[in-house]
Coordinates of C-alpha atoms in Angstrom, one line a residue:
M1 CA 0.5 0.1 -0.2
L2 CA 2.7 2.5 1.0
D3 CA 4.5 3.8 -2.7
A4 CA 7.8 4.1 -1.5
T5 CA 9.3 4.0 -5.0
S6 CA 10.1 7.8 -5.4
P7 CA 14.1 7.8 -6.0
A8 CA 15.5 9.4 -3.1
I9 CA 17.7 12.3 -4.7
R10 CA 20.5 15.0 -3.6
P11 CA 18.6 18.4 -3.1
T12 CA 19.7 21.0 -5.9
H13 CA 22.9 23.2 -4.7
A14 CA 23.3 20.7 -2.2
P15 CA 27.0 19.8 -1.7
A16 CA 28.5 16.6 -2.8
D17 CA 28.5 14.5 0.4
H18 CA 24.6 15.7 1.7
P19 CA 22.5 12.8 1.8
K20 CA 20.5 11.9 -0.5
V21 CA 16.3 12.0 0.2
R22 CA 12.7 11.3 -1.1
I23 CA 11.0 14.6 -1.5
G24 CA 7.8 15.7 -2.7
K25 CA 5.1 13.1 -1.6
V26 CA 1.7 13.6 0.4
G27 CA 0.7 11.0 2.7
V28 CA -2.5 9.8 3.8
L29 CA -2.7 7.6 7.1
L30 CA -5.7 5.6 8.0
A31 CA -6.1 4.5 11.4
N32 CA -8.4 2.2 13.1
L33 CA -8.9 1.4 16.9
G34 CA -6.2 -2.1 16.2
T35 CA -6.5 -5.5 16.9
P36 CA -4.2 -8.3 19.4
D37 CA -1.8 -10.1 17.6
H38 CA -3.5 -13.3 18.5
Y39 CA -6.3 -14.7 20.9
S40 CA -4.2 -16.4 23.3
Y41 CA -3.4 -14.9 26.6
W42 CA -0.5 -12.7 26.5
P43 CA -1.2 -11.1 23.5
M44 CA -4.6 -10.3 24.3
R45 CA -3.1 -8.9 27.5
R46 CA -0.9 -6.7 25.9
Y47 CA -3.6 -5.4 24.1
L48 CA -6.1 -4.7 27.0
N49 CA -3.5 -3.0 28.9
E50 CA -2.4 -0.3 25.9
F51 CA -6.2 -0.6 25.3
L52 CA -7.3 0.5 29.0
S53 CA -4.2 2.1 30.1
D54 CA -4.9 5.5 28.1
Q55 CA -6.3 7.8 29.8
R56 CA -8.6 9.2 27.3
V57 CA -10.6 6.1 27.4
I58 CA -10.8 5.3 31.3
D59 CA -9.9 8.8 32.9
Y60 CA -9.8 7.9 36.4
P61 CA -6.3 8.4 37.9
A62 CA -3.6 5.9 37.5
W63 CA -3.2 5.5 41.0
K64 CA -6.7 4.7 41.8
W65 CA -7.0 2.8 38.0
Q66 CA -3.4 1.0 37.6
P67 CA -3.6 -1.5 40.7
I68 CA -7.1 -2.5 39.6
L69 CA -6.4 -2.8 36.2
Q70 CA -3.0 -4.9 36.7
A71 CA -4.4 -7.3 39.6
I72 CA -8.1 -7.7 38.3
I73 CA -9.1 -7.1 35.5
L74 CA -6.0 -8.2 33.1
T75 CA -6.2 -11.4 34.9
K76 CA -9.4 -12.4 34.0
R77 CA -10.4 -10.1 30.6
P78 CA -8.1 -11.7 28.6
F79 CA -9.4 -14.9 28.5
S80 CA -12.9 -14.2 28.7
S81 CA -11.9 -10.9 25.4
G82 CA -9.7 -13.9 23.7
A83 CA -12.3 -16.3 23.5
A84 CA -14.5 -13.8 22.3
Y85 CA -11.8 -12.8 19.3
K86 CA -10.9 -16.7 18.5
S87 CA -14.9 -17.1 17.3
I88 CA -14.5 -14.4 14.8
W89 CA -10.5 -14.9 13.9
N90 CA -9.8 -15.1 10.7
E91 CA -7.6 -18.3 10.4
D92 CA -6.5 -18.4 6.8
K93 CA -4.5 -15.1 7.1
G94 CA -3.6 -15.2 11.2
E95 CA -5.5 -11.9 12.2
S96 CA -8.7 -10.4 13.0
P97 CA -11.1 -9.2 10.5
L98 CA -10.2 -5.4 11.4
M99 CA -6.9 -6.0 10.5
T100 CA -7.9 -7.8 7.4
I101 CA -10.8 -4.7 6.2
T102 CA -9.4 -2.2 7.1
R103 CA -6.0 -3.9 4.5
D104 CA -8.5 -4.0 2.0
Q105 CA -10.0 -0.2 2.9
T106 CA -6.6 0.9 2.4
A107 CA -5.5 -0.8 -0.5
K108 CA -8.7 0.3 -2.4
M109 CA -8.1 3.7 -1.1
A110 CA -4.4 3.7 -2.7
E111 CA -6.3 2.2 -6.1
V112 CA -8.7 5.5 -6.3
L113 CA -6.7 8.1 -5.2
R114 CA -4.2 7.1 -7.5
A115 CA -6.6 7.1 -10.1
R116 CA -7.4 11.3 -8.7
H117 CA -3.9 12.2 -8.1
G118 CA -1.0 10.0 -9.8
D119 CA 1.8 8.6 -7.5
R120 CA 1.8 11.8 -5.6
V121 CA 0.1 9.9 -3.0
M122 CA 1.0 7.3 -0.4
V123 CA -1.9 5.4 1.5
D124 CA -1.4 3.7 4.4
F125 CA -2.8 2.4 7.5
C126 CA -1.8 2.3 11.2
M127 CA -3.9 1.1 14.3
R128 CA -4.0 3.3 17.3
Y129 CA -3.1 0.0 19.8
G130 CA -1.0 -2.9 18.7
N131 CA 0.5 -3.1 14.9
P132 CA 0.8 -2.0 12.9
S133 CA 1.7 1.4 15.7
T134 CA 0.9 5.0 14.5
R135 CA 4.8 6.0 15.0
S136 CA 6.5 3.2 12.2
K137 CA 4.0 4.2 9.7
V138 CA 5.0 8.0 10.1
R139 CA 8.2 7.1 9.9
E140 CA 7.8 5.0 7.8
M141 CA 6.0 7.6 5.6
V142 CA 8.8 10.5 6.3
A143 CA 10.9 8.2 5.4
A144 CA 9.8 7.7 2.0
G145 CA 9.6 11.6 1.0
C146 CA 6.5 12.5 2.4
E147 CA 6.7 16.0 3.2
R148 CA 3.0 16.4 4.0
L149 CA 1.0 13.6 5.8
L150 CA -3.3 13.7 6.7
F151 CA -4.3 11.8 9.0
F152 CA -7.6 10.2 8.7
P153 CA -8.8 8.2 12.1
L154 CA -11.8 6.1 10.8
Y155 CA -14.4 7.0 12.9
P156 CA -17.5 9.3 11.8
H157 CA -18.3 10.3 14.5
Y158 CA -16.0 12.3 17.3
A159 CA -15.0 10.9 20.1
G160 CA -12.4 11.9 22.7
A161 CA -11.6 7.7 23.0
T162 CA -11.8 7.2 19.7
T163 CA -10.7 10.5 17.6
A164 CA -9.3 11.9 20.0
T165 CA -6.3 9.4 21.1
A166 CA -5.8 8.6 17.5
N167 CA -5.0 12.2 16.7
D168 CA -2.6 12.4 20.1
Q169 CA -0.7 9.4 18.9
F170 CA 0.2 10.9 15.8
F171 CA 1.3 13.9 17.1
R172 CA 3.1 12.1 19.6
A173 CA 5.1 10.5 16.7
L174 CA 5.8 13.4 14.6
M175 CA 7.5 15.2 17.7
E176 CA 9.9 12.3 16.9
E177 CA 10.2 13.3 13.7
T178 CA 13.7 15.6 12.7
W179 CA 12.1 17.4 9.8
Q180 CA 8.3 17.3 10.7
P181 CA 6.3 16.9 7.5
A182 CA 3.1 19.7 7.6
S183 CA 0.5 17.3 9.1
R184 CA -3.5 18.2 8.8
T185 CA -6.2 15.7 11.1
V186 CA -9.6 14.6 8.9
P187 CA -12.8 16.0 11.3
A188 CA -15.8 13.7 11.8
Y189 CA -18.2 12.8 9.0
F190 CA -21.0 11.3 10.8
D191 CA -23.0 14.0 8.4
H192 CA -21.4 13.9 4.8
P193 CA -23.8 13.1 2.1
A194 CA -21.8 10.7 0.7
Y195 CA -21.2 8.2 3.7
V196 CA -25.5 8.5 4.6
D197 CA -26.0 7.5 1.2
A198 CA -23.9 4.6 1.6
L199 CA -25.2 3.7 5.2
A200 CA -28.6 4.4 3.2
R201 CA -27.6 1.8 0.1
S202 CA -26.4 -0.8 2.7
V203 CA -29.7 -0.5 4.1
E204 CA -31.6 -0.6 1.0
T205 CA -29.8 -3.7 -0.4
A206 CA -30.4 -5.9 3.2
Y207 CA -34.0 -5.2 2.6
A208 CA -34.4 -5.6 -0.8
G209 CA -32.9 -9.3 0.3
M210 CA -35.9 -9.9 2.6
D211 CA -39.4 -11.1 2.2
T212 CA -40.5 -9.4 5.2
A213 CA -39.1 -5.5 5.9
P214 CA -38.1 -5.7 9.2
D215 CA -40.5 -4.1 12.5
V216 CA -37.5 -1.4 13.1
L217 CA -33.7 -0.6 12.0
V218 CA -31.6 -0.3 15.1
C219 CA -28.6 1.8 14.9
S220 CA -26.4 0.9 17.8
Y221 CA -23.4 2.9 18.7
H222 CA -20.8 2.3 20.6
G223 CA -21.6 3.9 23.9
M224 CA -19.5 6.3 26.3
P225 CA -20.2 7.0 30.0
E226 CA -22.8 9.8 30.1
R227 CA -20.1 11.9 31.7
Y228 CA -18.1 12.5 28.7
L229 CA -21.4 14.0 27.4
R230 CA -22.0 16.1 30.5
Q231 CA -18.3 17.3 29.6
G232 CA -18.7 18.6 26.3
D233 CA -17.8 15.1 24.3
P234 CA -20.1 15.7 20.6
Y235 CA -19.9 12.3 20.4
H236 CA -24.0 11.7 21.7
C237 CA -25.1 14.7 19.4
Q238 CA -23.6 13.4 16.3
C239 CA -24.9 9.9 16.6
V240 CA -28.5 11.3 16.8
K241 CA -27.8 13.6 14.1
T242 CA -26.7 10.3 11.6
T243 CA -29.9 8.4 12.3
R244 CA -31.7 11.4 12.0
L245 CA -30.3 12.1 8.1
L246 CA -30.7 7.8 7.9
K247 CA -34.3 8.4 8.3
E248 CA -33.9 11.5 5.9
R249 CA -33.1 9.8 3.1
L250 CA -34.6 6.5 3.7
G251 CA -37.8 8.4 3.6
W252 CA -38.9 6.5 6.5
E253 CA -41.9 7.5 9.4
D254 CA -39.3 8.0 13.2
D255 CA -41.3 4.7 14.2
R256 CA -38.4 2.5 12.4
I257 CA -36.0 3.7 13.0
V258 CA -34.1 4.2 16.6
S259 CA -30.7 5.2 18.1
T260 CA -29.2 2.8 20.6
F261 CA -25.9 2.1 22.4
Q262 CA -23.4 -0.6 23.1
S263 CA -20.4 -1.7 24.8
R264 CA -21.0 -0.7 28.3
F265 CA -17.6 -1.0 30.6
G266 CA -17.6 -0.6 34.1
P267 CA -19.8 1.1 37.0
E268 CA -21.0 4.4 35.6
E269 CA -24.5 5.2 34.0
W270 CA -23.7 5.4 30.0
L271 CA -25.6 6.7 27.0
K272 CA -29.2 5.4 26.5
P273 CA -30.9 3.1 25.3
Y274 CA -28.6 0.3 25.7
T275 CA -28.8 -1.8 22.1
V276 CA -29.1 -5.3 24.7
D277 CA -31.6 -4.1 26.9
H278 CA -33.6 -2.0 23.9
V279 CA -33.9 -5.0 21.3
A280 CA -35.1 -7.1 24.3
D281 CA -37.7 -4.4 24.8
L282 CA -38.6 -4.5 21.2
A283 CA -39.2 -7.8 20.9
R284 CA -41.1 -7.8 25.0
Q285 CA -43.9 -5.3 22.8
G286 CA -43.9 -7.5 19.4
R287 CA -41.7 -5.9 17.2
K288 CA -40.8 -9.4 16.1
R289 CA -38.4 -8.9 13.6
I290 CA -35.7 -6.2 13.4
A291 CA -32.3 -5.2 11.8
V292 CA -29.3 -3.9 13.5
I293 CA -26.7 -1.5 11.5
A294 CA -23.7 0.0 13.8
P295 CA -22.9 3.1 11.7
A296 CA -19.9 4.1 14.3
F297 CA -17.6 1.7 12.8
S298 CA -16.3 1.9 9.3
A299 CA -15.1 -1.5 9.5
D300 CA -16.5 -4.9 11.2
C301 CA -15.1 -6.0 14.0
I302 CA -15.5 -7.9 18.1
E303 CA -17.8 -5.3 18.8
T304 CA -20.3 -5.7 15.6
L305 CA -19.0 -9.5 14.3
E306 CA -19.1 -10.6 18.3
E307 CA -21.1 -8.5 20.6
I308 CA -24.4 -7.9 18.1
N309 CA -24.3 -10.4 16.0
E310 CA -24.1 -12.8 19.2
E311 CA -24.5 -11.3 22.5
I312 CA -27.5 -8.5 21.2
R313 CA -29.2 -11.2 19.0
E314 CA -29.5 -13.4 21.9
S315 CA -31.2 -11.1 24.4
F316 CA -33.4 -10.0 21.5
E317 CA -34.5 -13.5 20.9
E318 CA -34.6 -15.1 24.4
A319 CA -37.5 -12.1 24.6
G320 CA -39.2 -13.6 21.8
G321 CA -37.8 -11.7 18.8
E322 CA -38.2 -14.1 15.9
D323 CA -36.3 -12.7 13.0
F324 CA -33.0 -10.7 14.0
T325 CA -30.6 -9.2 10.5
Y326 CA -27.5 -7.9 11.1
I327 CA -26.7 -5.4 8.7
P328 CA -22.5 -5.3 8.2
C329 CA -20.2 -2.2 8.2
L330 CA -19.8 -0.7 5.0
N331 CA -16.5 -2.1 4.7
D332 CA -14.5 -1.8 1.8
D333 CA -17.7 -1.6 -0.4
D334 CA -17.0 0.9 -3.2
A335 CA -19.5 3.0 -2.1
H336 CA -17.8 3.6 0.9
I337 CA -14.1 3.9 -0.2
A338 CA -15.5 6.5 -2.7
A339 CA -17.5 8.2 0.3
L340 CA -14.0 8.3 2.4
A341 CA -11.8 9.5 -0.9
D342 CA -14.2 12.4 -1.0
V343 CA -13.9 13.2 2.5
V344 CA -10.1 13.1 2.1
D345 CA -9.8 15.2 -1.5
A346 CA -12.5 17.9 0.5
N347 CA -9.0 17.8 3.5
L348 CA -5.8 18.1 0.7
G349 CA -7.2 21.1 -0.6
G350 CA -4.3 23.3 -1.9
W351 CA -2.0 20.5 -1.0
L352 CA -2.0 19.0 -4.7
D353 CA -2.8 22.0 -6.6

């Protein structure tokens, strides 16, 4: 994916002993959450330790949180999380689905941007936690001659625990560069028309293959503590707006679509309604057919393939639900890649003129 084939040259008017450098490229670095290297205990523990030690994710004081994390959570959770990862693992490639999908997205993005801009743009991906690290990919792009870097967290909605921490890591990587490239970060794109249209197309395609349309479409977003909303995080408002825009694009009435939140962790109150509880409520209310989509995820991962398609499905069926459909994330769908490429182009303004 990373095109580092441009020849290294000695800068014009430089002395004969000046080292050769690669120059003139624009780098586009896609970023996603991350994945363990394997579902066995120690890789899971390393991954969870990095993830749960991030104060953007768990903002309790380290003196209070770290003893709990190290002595209790990381002795047990790697086993349960490892089992969940094992149930969805891409055994053929020896990696999680998130890794496979992100690599495929990057390859398609590189093709689209190459068609639009030639070989002036390099495209690669990194993970906030685990491998490939943000630091390693920034280093590769700078070494390959990228004088400008566009960092693109693949989260449609801004949240401190996703977009902000990815940007933090990007800025830390830049701090290690002797010659820092000019850099930009891509803002949230939750209301971008092409993104909303790609979501709507995925719903229309799924519904077209059903004999009977679901009673309700549940838009399940990753949750966060309610406290973060009160502190000014815009995530909740952006999620609700995406659902409204999707409803309007589909031409539906209000009662056909709902926003819920999943993946609650810890003792605090999180954004409500909780998906796992709400789908059961729908079943008890006689809404026996539902579909679930996860607009906040750009790629299928543990939270969609295991949590939604197993735990949340089970909650619905145990409450009397009869027909549960999970609509996959947009992944490397062509409409999704085109939408992301439009977002990239909008943020490259002035760099390729």
